[in-house]
PDB file of C-alpha atoms and ligand atoms in Angstrom:
ATOM      1  CA  MET F  50       6.947  20.819  29.256  1.00 93.00           C
ATOM      2  CA  THR F  51       3.187  20.468  28.634  1.00 96.00           C
ATOM      3  CA  ILE F  52       1.420  18.720  25.764  1.00 96.00           C
ATOM      4  CA  ALA F  53       0.489  22.096  24.220  1.00 96.00           C
ATOM      5  CA  GLU F  54       4.086  23.338  24.439  1.00 97.00           C
ATOM      6  CA  ALA F  55       5.436  20.085  22.980  1.00 97.00           C
ATOM      7  CA  ILE F  56       3.054  20.327  20.020  1.00 97.00           C
ATOM      8  CA  ALA F  57       4.032  23.954  19.438  1.00 97.00           C
ATOM      9  CA  GLU F  58       7.765  23.103  19.527  1.00 97.00           C
ATOM     10  CA  GLY F  59       7.330  20.037  17.291  1.00 98.00           C
ATOM     11  CA  ALA F  60       5.270  22.023  14.790  1.00 97.00           C
ATOM     12  CA  ARG F  61       7.871  24.808  14.789  1.00 98.00           C
ATOM     13  CA  ARG F  62      10.695  22.367  13.969  1.00 98.00           C
ATOM     14  CA  LEU F  63       8.642  20.626  11.270  1.00 98.00           C
ATOM     15  CA  HIS F  64       7.602  23.957   9.735  1.00 98.00           C
ATOM     16  CA  ASN F  65      11.265  25.034   9.562  1.00 97.00           C
ATOM     17  CA  ALA F  66      12.022  21.773   7.707  1.00 96.00           C
ATOM     18  CA  SER F  67       9.119  22.488   5.261  1.00 95.00           C
ATOM     19  CA  VAL F  68       7.159  19.419   6.415  1.00 95.00           C
ATOM     20  CA  PRO F  69       3.473  19.946   5.502  1.00 93.00           C
ATOM     21  CA  GLU F  70       0.668  19.698   8.087  1.00 95.00           C
ATOM     22  CA  GLU F  71       3.156  20.373  10.846  1.00 97.00           C
ATOM     23  CA  ARG F  72       0.706  20.551  13.790  1.00 97.00           C
ATOM     24  CA  ARG F  73      -1.152  17.419  12.730  1.00 96.00           C
ATOM     25  CA  THR F  74       2.135  15.550  12.264  1.00 97.00           C
ATOM     26  CA  ALA F  75       3.465  16.699  15.639  1.00 97.00           C
ATOM     27  CA  GLY F  76       0.191  15.471  17.160  1.00 97.00           C
ATOM     28  CA  VAL F  77       0.417  12.050  15.486  1.00 97.00           C
ATOM     29  CA  LEU F  78       3.979  11.586  16.784  1.00 97.00           C
ATOM     30  CA  LEU F  79       3.077  12.671  20.306  1.00 97.00           C
ATOM     31  CA  CYS F  80      -0.029  10.440  20.390  1.00 97.00           C
ATOM     32  CA  HIS F  81       2.085   7.508  19.278  1.00 96.00           C
ATOM     33  CA  LEU F  82       4.710   8.145  21.922  1.00 95.00           C
ATOM     34  CA  LEU F  83       2.282   8.704  24.789  1.00 95.00           C
ATOM     35  CA  GLY F  84      -0.088   5.926  23.670  1.00 95.00           C
ATOM     36  CA  VAL F  85      -3.067   8.319  23.687  1.00 95.00           C
ATOM     37  CA  ASP F  86      -5.570   9.523  21.077  1.00 93.00           C
ATOM     38  CA  ARG F  87      -5.996  13.012  19.625  1.00 92.00           C
ATOM     39  CA  THR F  88      -8.872  13.833  21.957  1.00 95.00           C
ATOM     40  CA  HIS F  89      -6.459  13.376  24.866  1.00 93.00           C
ATOM     41  CA  LEU F  90      -4.085  15.924  23.317  1.00 93.00           C
ATOM     42  CA  LEU F  91      -6.908  18.440  22.946  1.00 92.00           C
ATOM     43  CA  THR F  92      -8.618  17.938  26.289  1.00 94.00           C
ATOM     44  CA  ARG F  93      -5.487  17.527  28.451  1.00 95.00           C
ATOM     45  CA  SER F  94      -3.212  20.049  26.742  1.00 94.00           C
ATOM     46  CA  ASP F  95      -1.915  21.317  30.135  1.00 94.00           C
ATOM     47  CA  GLU F  96      -0.675  17.851  31.166  1.00 95.00           C
ATOM     48  CA  GLU F  97       3.068  17.679  31.846  1.00 96.00           C
ATOM     49  CA  ILE F  98       5.235  15.298  29.775  1.00 96.00           C
ATOM     50  CA  GLU F  99       8.149  13.545  31.513  1.00 95.00           C
ATOM     51  CA  PRO F 100      11.499  14.926  30.286  1.00 96.00           C
ATOM     52  CA  SER F 101      12.650  11.522  28.947  1.00 96.00           C
ATOM     53  CA  ARG F 102       9.398  11.196  26.959  1.00 96.00           C
ATOM     54  CA  TYR F 103       9.799  14.706  25.624  1.00 97.00           C
ATOM     55  CA  GLU F 104      13.335  13.901  24.461  1.00 97.00           C
ATOM     56  CA  GLN F 105      12.067  10.823  22.619  1.00 97.00           C
ATOM     57  CA  TYR F 106       9.329  12.918  21.033  1.00 97.00           C
ATOM     58  CA  ILE F 107      11.837  15.475  19.779  1.00 98.00           C
ATOM     59  CA  GLU F 108      13.870  12.594  18.304  1.00 98.00           C
ATOM     60  CA  PHE F 109      10.746  11.487  16.391  1.00 98.00           C
ATOM     61  CA  VAL F 110      10.132  15.058  15.239  1.00 98.00           C
ATOM     62  CA  GLU F 111      13.717  15.339  14.003  1.00 98.00           C
ATOM     63  CA  ARG F 112      13.412  12.039  12.108  1.00 97.00           C
ATOM     64  CA  ARG F 113      10.319  13.371  10.365  1.00 97.00           C
ATOM     65  CA  ALA F 114      12.055  16.738   9.757  1.00 97.00           C
ATOM     66  CA  SER F 115      14.901  14.911   8.026  1.00 95.00           C
ATOM     67  CA  GLY F 116      12.442  13.259   5.614  1.00 95.00           C
ATOM     68  CA  GLU F 117      11.421   9.929   7.176  1.00 96.00           C
ATOM     69  CA  PRO F 118       7.706   9.213   6.604  1.00 97.00           C
ATOM     70  CA  VAL F 119       5.541   9.324   9.744  1.00 97.00           C
ATOM     71  CA  GLN F 120       4.407   5.738   9.154  1.00 97.00           C
ATOM     72  CA  TYR F 121       7.964   4.384   9.373  1.00 98.00           C
ATOM     73  CA  ILE F 122       8.407   6.256  12.662  1.00 98.00           C
ATOM     74  CA  THR F 123       5.147   5.034  14.219  1.00 97.00           C
ATOM     75  CA  GLY F 124       5.299   1.648  12.429  1.00 97.00           C
ATOM     76  CA  HIS F 125       1.603   1.785  11.433  1.00 96.00           C
ATOM     77  CA  GLN F 126      -0.755   2.624   8.579  1.00 97.00           C
ATOM     78  CA  GLU F 127      -4.482   2.069   8.369  1.00 97.00           C
ATOM     79  CA  PHE F 128      -5.788   0.342   5.254  1.00 98.00           C
ATOM     80  CA  TYR F 129      -9.458  -0.425   4.595  1.00 98.00           C
ATOM     81  CA  GLY F 130     -10.212   0.034   8.287  1.00 98.00           C
ATOM     82  CA  ARG F 131      -7.472  -2.266   9.565  1.00 98.00           C
ATOM     83  CA  ASP F 132      -4.165  -1.405  11.156  1.00 97.00           C
ATOM     84  CA  PHE F 133      -1.066  -2.594   9.253  1.00 98.00           C
ATOM     85  CA  ALA F 134       2.490  -2.739  10.535  1.00 98.00           C
ATOM     86  CA  VAL F 135       4.918  -1.052   8.154  1.00 98.00           C
ATOM     87  CA  THR F 136       8.697  -0.895   8.035  1.00 97.00           C
ATOM     88  CA  PRO F 137      11.033   0.551   5.400  1.00 97.00           C
ATOM     89  CA  ASP F 138      11.057  -2.953   3.861  1.00 98.00           C
ATOM     90  CA  ALA F 139       7.553  -2.445   2.464  1.00 98.00           C
ATOM     91  CA  LEU F 140       5.647   0.301   0.666  1.00 98.00           C
ATOM     92  CA  ILE F 141       3.325   2.289   2.921  1.00 98.00           C
ATOM     93  CA  PRO F 142      -0.249   1.322   1.890  1.00 98.00           C
ATOM     94  CA  ARG F 143      -1.967   4.181   0.060  1.00 97.00           C
ATOM     95  CA  PRO F 144      -5.650   5.136   0.283  1.00 96.00           C
ATOM     96  CA  GLU F 145      -6.132   4.824  -3.507  1.00 97.00           C
ATOM     97  CA  THR F 146      -5.187   1.132  -3.303  1.00 98.00           C
ATOM     98  CA  GLU F 147      -8.381   0.572  -1.297  1.00 98.00           C
ATOM     99  CA  PHE F 148     -10.255   0.856  -4.628  1.00 98.00           C
ATOM    100  CA  ILE F 149      -8.822  -2.580  -5.507  1.00 98.00           C
ATOM    101  CA  ILE F 150     -10.566  -4.040  -2.465  1.00 98.00           C
ATOM    102  CA  GLU F 151     -13.823  -2.263  -3.275  1.00 98.00           C
ATOM    103  CA  ARG F 152     -13.747  -3.540  -6.840  1.00 98.00           C
ATOM    104  CA  VAL F 153     -13.152  -7.189  -5.853  1.00 97.00           C
ATOM    105  CA  ILE F 154     -15.981  -6.980  -3.310  1.00 97.00           C
ATOM    106  CA  ALA F 155     -18.305  -5.404  -5.900  1.00 96.00           C
ATOM    107  CA  LEU F 156     -17.449  -8.026  -8.550  1.00 95.00           C
ATOM    108  CA  SER F 157     -18.108 -10.917  -6.180  1.00 93.00           C
ATOM    109  CA  ALA F 158     -21.481  -9.453  -5.260  1.00 89.00           C
ATOM    110  CA  LEU F 159     -22.485  -9.371  -8.941  1.00 84.00           C
ATOM    111  CA  ARG F 160     -21.678 -12.919  -9.938  1.00 77.00           C
ATOM    112  CA  PRO F 161     -21.569 -16.386  -8.429  1.00 73.00           C
ATOM    113  CA  VAL F 162     -18.184 -16.977  -6.823  1.00 76.00           C
ATOM    114  CA  ALA F 163     -16.567 -20.371  -6.256  1.00 79.00           C
ATOM    115  CA  SER F 164     -17.210 -21.825  -2.781  1.00 85.00           C
ATOM    116  CA  VAL F 165     -13.480 -21.437  -2.091  1.00 88.00           C
ATOM    117  CA  PRO F 166     -12.399 -18.567  -4.359  1.00 94.00           C
ATOM    118  CA  LEU F 167      -8.697 -18.358  -5.177  1.00 97.00           C
ATOM    119  CA  ILE F 168      -7.315 -14.830  -4.944  1.00 98.00           C
ATOM    120  CA  VAL F 169      -3.734 -13.943  -5.873  1.00 98.00           C
ATOM    121  CA  ASP F 170      -1.927 -10.736  -4.900  1.00 98.00           C
ATOM    122  CA  ILE F 171       1.227 -10.145  -6.934  1.00 98.00           C
ATOM    123  CA  GLY F 172       3.746  -7.866  -5.184  1.00 98.00           C
ATOM    124  CA  THR F 173       2.098  -7.991  -1.780  1.00 98.00           C
ATOM    125  CA  GLY F 174       4.470  -5.614   0.070  1.00 98.00           C
ATOM    126  CA  SER F 175       2.975  -5.056   3.531  1.00 98.00           C
ATOM    127  CA  GLY F 176       0.287  -7.593   2.628  1.00 98.00           C
ATOM    128  CA  CYS F 177      -2.418  -4.923   2.739  1.00 98.00           C
ATOM    129  CA  ILE F 178      -4.314  -6.289  -0.297  1.00 98.00           C
ATOM    130  CA  ALA F 179      -3.885 -10.008   0.472  1.00 98.00           C
ATOM    131  CA  VAL F 180      -4.683  -9.696   4.175  1.00 98.00           C
ATOM    132  CA  THR F 181      -7.680  -7.413   3.605  1.00 98.00           C
ATOM    133  CA  LEU F 182      -9.147  -9.704   0.953  1.00 98.00           C
ATOM    134  CA  ALA F 183      -8.571 -12.764   3.155  1.00 98.00           C
ATOM    135  CA  ALA F 184     -10.387 -10.974   5.982  1.00 98.00           C
ATOM    136  CA  GLU F 185     -13.234  -9.765   3.752  1.00 97.00           C
ATOM    137  CA  PHE F 186     -13.676 -13.221   2.127  1.00 96.00           C
ATOM    138  CA  PRO F 187     -13.514 -15.719   4.994  1.00 96.00           C
ATOM    139  CA  ALA F 188     -13.906 -18.679   2.604  1.00 95.00           C
ATOM    140  CA  ALA F 189     -11.152 -17.601   0.213  1.00 96.00           C
ATOM    141  CA  ARG F 190      -7.736 -19.070  -0.267  1.00 97.00           C
ATOM    142  CA  VAL F 191      -5.125 -16.408  -0.982  1.00 98.00           C
ATOM    143  CA  ILE F 192      -1.650 -16.562  -2.490  1.00 98.00           C
ATOM    144  CA  ALA F 193       0.598 -13.525  -2.037  1.00 98.00           C
ATOM    145  CA  THR F 194       3.892 -13.197  -3.858  1.00 98.00           C
ATOM    146  CA  ASP F 195       6.741 -10.724  -3.671  1.00 98.00           C
ATOM    147  CA  ILE F 196      10.268 -10.564  -5.021  1.00 98.00           C
ATOM    148  CA  SER F 197      11.395  -9.112  -1.683  1.00 98.00           C
ATOM    149  CA  SER F 198      11.789 -11.568   1.192  1.00 98.00           C
ATOM    150  CA  ALA F 199      11.963  -8.642   3.622  1.00 98.00           C
ATOM    151  CA  ALA F 200       8.574  -7.363   2.427  1.00 98.00           C
ATOM    152  CA  LEU F 201       7.125 -10.867   2.764  1.00 98.00           C
ATOM    153  CA  ASN F 202       8.164 -10.886   6.431  1.00 98.00           C
ATOM    154  CA  VAL F 203       6.163  -7.696   6.983  1.00 98.00           C
ATOM    155  CA  ALA F 204       3.193  -9.232   5.142  1.00 98.00           C
ATOM    156  CA  ARG F 205       3.367 -12.430   7.230  1.00 98.00           C
ATOM    157  CA  ALA F 206       3.333 -10.370  10.428  1.00 98.00           C
ATOM    158  CA  ASN F 207       0.247  -8.517   9.205  1.00 98.00           C
ATOM    159  CA  ALA F 208      -1.492 -11.779   8.337  1.00 98.00           C
ATOM    160  CA  GLU F 209      -0.826 -12.980  11.915  1.00 98.00           C
ATOM    161  CA  ARG F 210      -2.084  -9.706  13.321  1.00 98.00           C
ATOM    162  CA  HIS F 211      -5.383 -10.081  11.467  1.00 98.00           C
ATOM    163  CA  SER F 212      -5.713 -13.842  12.081  1.00 98.00           C
ATOM    164  CA  VAL F 213      -5.694 -14.869   8.413  1.00 98.00           C
ATOM    165  CA  SER F 214      -2.283 -16.610   8.234  1.00 98.00           C
ATOM    166  CA  SER F 215      -3.826 -20.048   7.818  1.00 98.00           C
ATOM    167  CA  ARG F 216      -5.481 -18.996   4.538  1.00 98.00           C
ATOM    168  CA  ILE F 217      -2.633 -17.054   2.922  1.00 98.00           C
ATOM    169  CA  GLU F 218       0.362 -18.667   1.313  1.00 98.00           C
ATOM    170  CA  PHE F 219       3.316 -16.303   0.957  1.00 98.00           C
ATOM    171  CA  LEU F 220       5.681 -17.079  -1.907  1.00 98.00           C
ATOM    172  CA  GLU F 221       8.912 -15.360  -2.809  1.00 98.00           C
ATOM    173  CA  GLY F 222       9.762 -14.790  -6.464  1.00 98.00           C
ATOM    174  CA  ASP F 223       9.343 -12.845  -9.667  1.00 97.00           C
ATOM    175  CA  LEU F 224       5.666 -12.098 -10.488  1.00 97.00           C
ATOM    176  CA  PHE F 225       3.868 -15.415 -11.247  1.00 97.00           C
ATOM    177  CA  GLU F 226       7.045 -17.526 -11.211  1.00 97.00           C
ATOM    178  CA  PRO F 227       6.341 -18.976  -7.724  1.00 97.00           C
ATOM    179  CA  LEU F 228       2.979 -20.261  -9.003  1.00 97.00           C
ATOM    180  CA  ALA F 229       4.535 -22.374 -11.756  1.00 96.00           C
ATOM    181  CA  GLY F 230       4.156 -26.141 -11.526  1.00 96.00           C
ATOM    182  CA  ARG F 231       1.235 -25.990  -9.069  1.00 96.00           C
ATOM    183  CA  GLY F 232      -1.527 -26.643 -11.576  1.00 96.00           C
ATOM    184  CA  LEU F 233      -2.985 -23.173 -11.105  1.00 97.00           C
ATOM    185  CA  GLU F 234      -3.272 -22.249 -14.783  1.00 96.00           C
ATOM    186  CA  GLY F 235      -6.892 -21.249 -15.458  1.00 96.00           C
ATOM    187  CA  ALA F 236      -7.706 -21.613 -11.726  1.00 96.00           C
ATOM    188  CA  ILE F 237      -7.580 -18.097 -10.270  1.00 97.00           C
ATOM    189  CA  ASP F 238     -10.789 -16.166  -9.606  1.00 96.00           C
ATOM    190  CA  PHE F 239      -9.196 -12.792  -8.857  1.00 97.00           C
ATOM    191  CA  ILE F 240      -5.734 -11.382  -9.348  1.00 98.00           C
ATOM    192  CA  ALA F 241      -5.446  -8.181  -7.322  1.00 98.00           C
ATOM    193  CA  THR F 242      -2.251  -6.230  -7.723  1.00 98.00           C
ATOM    194  CA  ASN F 243      -0.630  -2.877  -7.206  1.00 98.00           C
ATOM    195  CA  PRO F 244       2.625  -3.297  -9.138  1.00 98.00           C
ATOM    196  CA  PRO F 245       5.576  -0.897  -9.151  1.00 97.00           C
ATOM    197  CA  TYR F 246       4.617   1.642 -11.804  1.00 96.00           C
ATOM    198  CA  VAL F 247       6.540   4.867 -11.220  1.00 96.00           C
ATOM    199  CA  PRO F 248       8.576   5.754 -14.331  1.00 95.00           C
ATOM    200  CA  SER F 249      12.230   5.674 -13.305  1.00 94.00           C
ATOM    201  CA  GLU F 250      12.722   8.741 -15.497  1.00 93.00           C
ATOM    202  CA  ASP F 251      10.382  10.620 -13.086  1.00 91.00           C
ATOM    203  CA  GLN F 252      12.264   9.681  -9.926  1.00 89.00           C
ATOM    204  CA  TYR F 253      13.399  13.242  -9.236  1.00 86.00           C
ATOM    205  CA  VAL F 254       9.858  14.595  -9.270  1.00 88.00           C
ATOM    206  CA  LEU F 255       8.804  12.140  -6.570  1.00 91.00           C
ATOM    207  CA  GLN F 256       8.444  13.512  -3.049  1.00 89.00           C
ATOM    208  CA  ARG F 257      11.750  13.203  -1.244  1.00 87.00           C
ATOM    209  CA  GLU F 258      10.277  11.031   1.521  1.00 90.00           C
ATOM    210  CA  VAL F 259       9.053   8.533  -1.064  1.00 94.00           C
ATOM    211  CA  ARG F 260      12.211   8.495  -3.182  1.00 93.00           C
ATOM    212  CA  GLU F 261      14.615   8.270  -0.264  1.00 93.00           C
ATOM    213  CA  TRP F 262      12.670   6.029   2.115  1.00 95.00           C
ATOM    214  CA  GLU F 263      10.365   3.615   0.357  1.00 97.00           C
ATOM    215  CA  PRO F 264      11.865   0.504  -1.298  1.00 96.00           C
ATOM    216  CA  GLN F 265      13.000   1.226  -4.865  1.00 95.00           C
ATOM    217  CA  VAL F 266      11.781  -2.219  -5.955  1.00 96.00           C
ATOM    218  CA  ALA F 267       8.277  -1.241  -4.824  1.00 96.00           C
ATOM    219  CA  LEU F 268       8.251   2.021  -6.758  1.00 96.00           C
ATOM    220  CA  PHE F 269       9.880   1.825 -10.157  1.00 96.00           C
ATOM    221  CA  GLY F 270       8.606  -0.079 -13.175  1.00 95.00           C
ATOM    222  CA  GLY F 271      11.253   0.727 -15.787  1.00 94.00           C
ATOM    223  CA  PRO F 272      11.816   3.989 -17.693  1.00 94.00           C
ATOM    224  CA  LYS F 273       8.106   4.606 -18.431  1.00 94.00           C
ATOM    225  CA  GLY F 274       6.804   2.596 -15.462  1.00 95.00           C
ATOM    226  CA  LEU F 275       5.163   0.054 -17.778  1.00 96.00           C
ATOM    227  CA  ASP F 276       7.606  -2.874 -17.675  1.00 94.00           C
ATOM    228  CA  ILE F 277       5.781  -4.882 -15.016  1.00 95.00           C
ATOM    229  CA  TYR F 278       2.354  -4.558 -16.691  1.00 95.00           C
ATOM    230  CA  ARG F 279       3.731  -6.066 -19.887  1.00 91.00           C
ATOM    231  CA  LEU F 280       4.872  -9.178 -17.978  1.00 92.00           C
ATOM    232  CA  LEU F 281       1.865  -9.293 -15.671  1.00 95.00           C
ATOM    233  CA  LEU F 282      -0.727  -9.237 -18.432  1.00 94.00           C
ATOM    234  CA  ALA F 283       0.641 -12.218 -20.313  1.00 88.00           C
ATOM    235  CA  ASP F 284       0.705 -14.370 -17.185  1.00 94.00           C
ATOM    236  CA  ALA F 285      -2.588 -13.084 -15.792  1.00 96.00           C
ATOM    237  CA  GLN F 286      -4.331 -14.305 -18.900  1.00 94.00           C
ATOM    238  CA  ASN F 287      -2.791 -17.724 -18.462  1.00 95.00           C
ATOM    239  CA  TYR F 288      -3.646 -18.084 -14.757  1.00 97.00           C
ATOM    240  CA  LEU F 289      -7.133 -16.550 -14.605  1.00 96.00           C
ATOM    241  CA  LYS F 290     -10.256 -18.680 -14.814  1.00 95.00           C
ATOM    242  CA  PRO F 291     -12.377 -17.940 -17.895  1.00 92.00           C
ATOM    243  CA  ASP F 292     -14.401 -14.927 -16.748  1.00 89.00           C
ATOM    244  CA  GLY F 293     -11.903 -14.319 -13.921  1.00 94.00           C
ATOM    245  CA  PHE F 294     -10.776 -10.773 -13.137  1.00 96.00           C
ATOM    246  CA  LEU F 295      -7.515  -8.915 -12.830  1.00 98.00           C
ATOM    247  CA  VAL F 296      -7.958  -5.793 -10.705  1.00 98.00           C
ATOM    248  CA  CYS F 297      -4.906  -3.598 -10.825  1.00 98.00           C
ATOM    249  CA  GLU F 298      -3.695  -0.148  -9.998  1.00 98.00           C
ATOM    250  CA  ILE F 299      -2.055   2.110 -12.585  1.00 98.00           C
ATOM    251  CA  GLY F 300      -0.115   5.377 -12.524  1.00 95.00           C
ATOM    252  CA  TYR F 301      -2.238   8.466 -13.160  1.00 92.00           C
ATOM    253  CA  THR F 302      -0.933   8.987 -16.720  1.00 93.00           C
ATOM    254  CA  GLN F 303      -0.852   5.334 -17.792  1.00 96.00           C
ATOM    255  CA  LEU F 304      -4.436   4.521 -18.782  1.00 97.00           C
ATOM    256  CA  ASP F 305      -3.956   4.759 -22.564  1.00 97.00           C
ATOM    257  CA  ARG F 306      -0.712   2.790 -22.709  1.00 97.00           C
ATOM    258  CA  VAL F 307      -1.888   0.042 -20.344  1.00 97.00           C
ATOM    259  CA  THR F 308      -5.214  -0.240 -22.197  1.00 96.00           C
ATOM    260  CA  GLU F 309      -3.316  -0.680 -25.483  1.00 95.00           C
ATOM    261  CA  MET F 310      -1.303  -3.498 -23.913  1.00 95.00           C
ATOM    262  CA  ILE F 311      -4.471  -5.131 -22.585  1.00 96.00           C
ATOM    263  CA  ASN F 312      -6.117  -4.955 -25.998  1.00 93.00           C
ATOM    264  CA  GLU F 313      -3.224  -6.997 -27.420  1.00 92.00           C
ATOM    265  CA  THR F 314      -4.077  -9.886 -25.040  1.00 91.00           C
ATOM    266  CA  GLY F 315      -7.143 -12.028 -24.414  1.00 87.00           C
ATOM    267  CA  LEU F 316      -8.249  -9.623 -21.701  1.00 95.00           C
ATOM    268  CA  GLU F 317     -10.566  -6.621 -21.763  1.00 96.00           C
ATOM    269  CA  VAL F 318     -10.979  -3.580 -19.538  1.00 97.00           C
ATOM    270  CA  VAL F 319     -14.508  -3.574 -18.163  1.00 96.00           C
ATOM    271  CA  GLU F 320     -14.212  -0.667 -15.756  1.00 97.00           C
ATOM    272  CA  VAL F 321     -11.896   2.230 -14.995  1.00 98.00           C
ATOM    273  CA  THR F 322     -12.196   3.603 -11.459  1.00 98.00           C
ATOM    274  CA  SER F 323     -10.904   7.090 -10.747  1.00 97.00           C
ATOM    275  CA  ASP F 324      -9.249   8.033  -7.480  1.00 95.00           C
ATOM    276  CA  LEU F 325     -10.415  10.868  -5.236  1.00 93.00           C
ATOM    277  CA  GLN F 326      -8.452  13.359  -7.347  1.00 94.00           C
ATOM    278  CA  GLY F 327     -10.217  12.177 -10.484  1.00 96.00           C
ATOM    279  CA  PHE F 328      -7.254  10.277 -11.985  1.00 96.00           C
ATOM    280  CA  PRO F 329      -7.900   6.879 -13.600  1.00 98.00           C
ATOM    281  CA  ARG F 330      -6.360   4.595 -10.972  1.00 98.00           C
ATOM    282  CA  THR F 331      -7.896   1.123 -10.841  1.00 98.00           C
ATOM    283  CA  LEU F 332      -8.590  -1.122 -13.813  1.00 98.00           C
ATOM    284  CA  THR F 333     -11.021  -4.004 -13.702  1.00 98.00           C
ATOM    285  CA  ILE F 334      -9.939  -6.411 -16.433  1.00 98.00           C
ATOM    286  CA  ARG F 335     -11.829  -9.538 -17.440  1.00 96.00           C
ATOM    287  CA  LYS F 336     -10.500 -12.633 -19.130  1.00 93.00           C
ATOM    288  CA  LEU F 337     -12.463 -13.123 -22.310  1.00 85.00           C
TER     289      LEU F 337
HETATM  290  C1  SAM Q 156       3.762  -0.768  -5.354  1.00 76.04           C
HETATM  291  S1  SAM Q 156       4.308  -1.995  -4.233  1.00 76.04           S
HETATM  292  C2  SAM Q 156       2.745  -2.584  -3.650  1.00 76.04           C
HETATM  293  C3  SAM Q 156       2.787  -3.197  -2.299  1.00 76.04           C
HETATM  294  C4  SAM Q 156       1.384  -3.500  -1.718  1.00 76.04           C
HETATM  295  N1  SAM Q 156       0.694  -4.465  -2.541  1.00 76.04           N
HETATM  296  C5  SAM Q 156       0.575  -2.226  -1.613  1.00 76.04           C
HETATM  297  O1  SAM Q 156      -0.347  -2.036  -2.417  1.00 76.04           O
HETATM  298  O2  SAM Q 156       0.883  -1.397  -0.728  1.00 76.04           O
HETATM  299  C6  SAM Q 156       4.876  -3.250  -5.316  1.00 76.04           C
HETATM  300  C7  SAM Q 156       5.393  -4.516  -4.661  1.00 76.04           C
HETATM  301  O3  SAM Q 156       5.805  -5.391  -5.721  1.00 76.04           O
HETATM  302  C8  SAM Q 156       7.013  -6.034  -5.371  1.00 76.04           C
HETATM  303  N2  SAM Q 156       7.687  -6.373  -6.620  1.00 76.04           N
HETATM  304  C9  SAM Q 156       8.432  -5.594  -7.433  1.00 76.04           C
HETATM  305  N3  SAM Q 156       8.850  -6.272  -8.505  1.00 76.04           N
HETATM  306  C10 SAM Q 156       8.351  -7.519  -8.372  1.00 76.04           C
HETATM  307  C11 SAM Q 156       8.428  -8.699  -9.170  1.00 76.04           C
HETATM  308  N4  SAM Q 156       9.098  -8.707 -10.307  1.00 76.04           N
HETATM  309  N5  SAM Q 156       7.808  -9.804  -8.725  1.00 76.04           N
HETATM  310  C12 SAM Q 156       7.110  -9.803  -7.553  1.00 76.04           C
HETATM  311  N6  SAM Q 156       6.996  -8.712  -6.759  1.00 76.04           N
HETATM  312  C13 SAM Q 156       7.601  -7.595  -7.172  1.00 76.04           C
HETATM  313  C14 SAM Q 156       7.748  -5.022  -4.510  1.00 76.04           C
HETATM  314  O4  SAM Q 156       8.689  -5.660  -3.677  1.00 76.04           O
HETATM  315  C15 SAM Q 156       6.590  -4.365  -3.768  1.00 76.04           C
HETATM  316  O5  SAM Q 156       6.352  -5.007  -2.542  1.00 76.04           O
END
């Protein structure tokens, strides 16, 4: 069996299972298995694959055909130019979440930042936000919390991988609860968070691979998806420095409701960033 034949067979099986981008997906799985890049697949398409390797590849293809996301099969996802390990214990980092990183970088360029800024990521999951910000701000101290100890293990591994473990403290617990009693009220420069915001009443319109594979605790934020914001906003106000910022992601229909909630607190929205599809996705919120 050659590379070209393996791709054709993988794509055929994925197409029959209605998996989109079947050739690209077959290529990603084969690259992962053979430890080669896409150029290798294109330029050496006549190369023979060992039968045992081919069998493993077909197993990967069948996992994808039965709904498992590619990233859980390969164990990787790129985020802001860095490679993150992912397992079904943590949400797969999404490209739109990179806007949070861009916003924090832009805000720090515009104003004087403390010599050791304190950045907090609530609901760190794979650690993509906390680890990226620690890497982008080599002087920063970062605290990353999550209610899921399994997700925190994934985040710790990613911090090791990117050599920022010594500057990130990982704490297990509900939202800001693990920060209590540490004298951090009014001390945080940036809170960066991508909370669970999918309305549980919309669960059946979610893609099957998301609904069946990604952790429920990472997805759903109550019936309308707004429960976590309500709790987050009250505490964010308490923990931010005066003039500190909360940068958070929202669901594509949630701008009006979340803005109303923000207006009831001592916080104000200073910028709304739209994602590549034009949906309002990232809010920059300042403590008044
Ligand atoms: C949407 S995921 C975001 C993960 C990661 N920050 C990212 O952007 O890919 C939300 C994360 O919040 C965590 N979470 C859910 N409820 C929480 C709570 N009450 N307190 C702390 N973390 C929570 C979940 O375990 C999950 O890792």
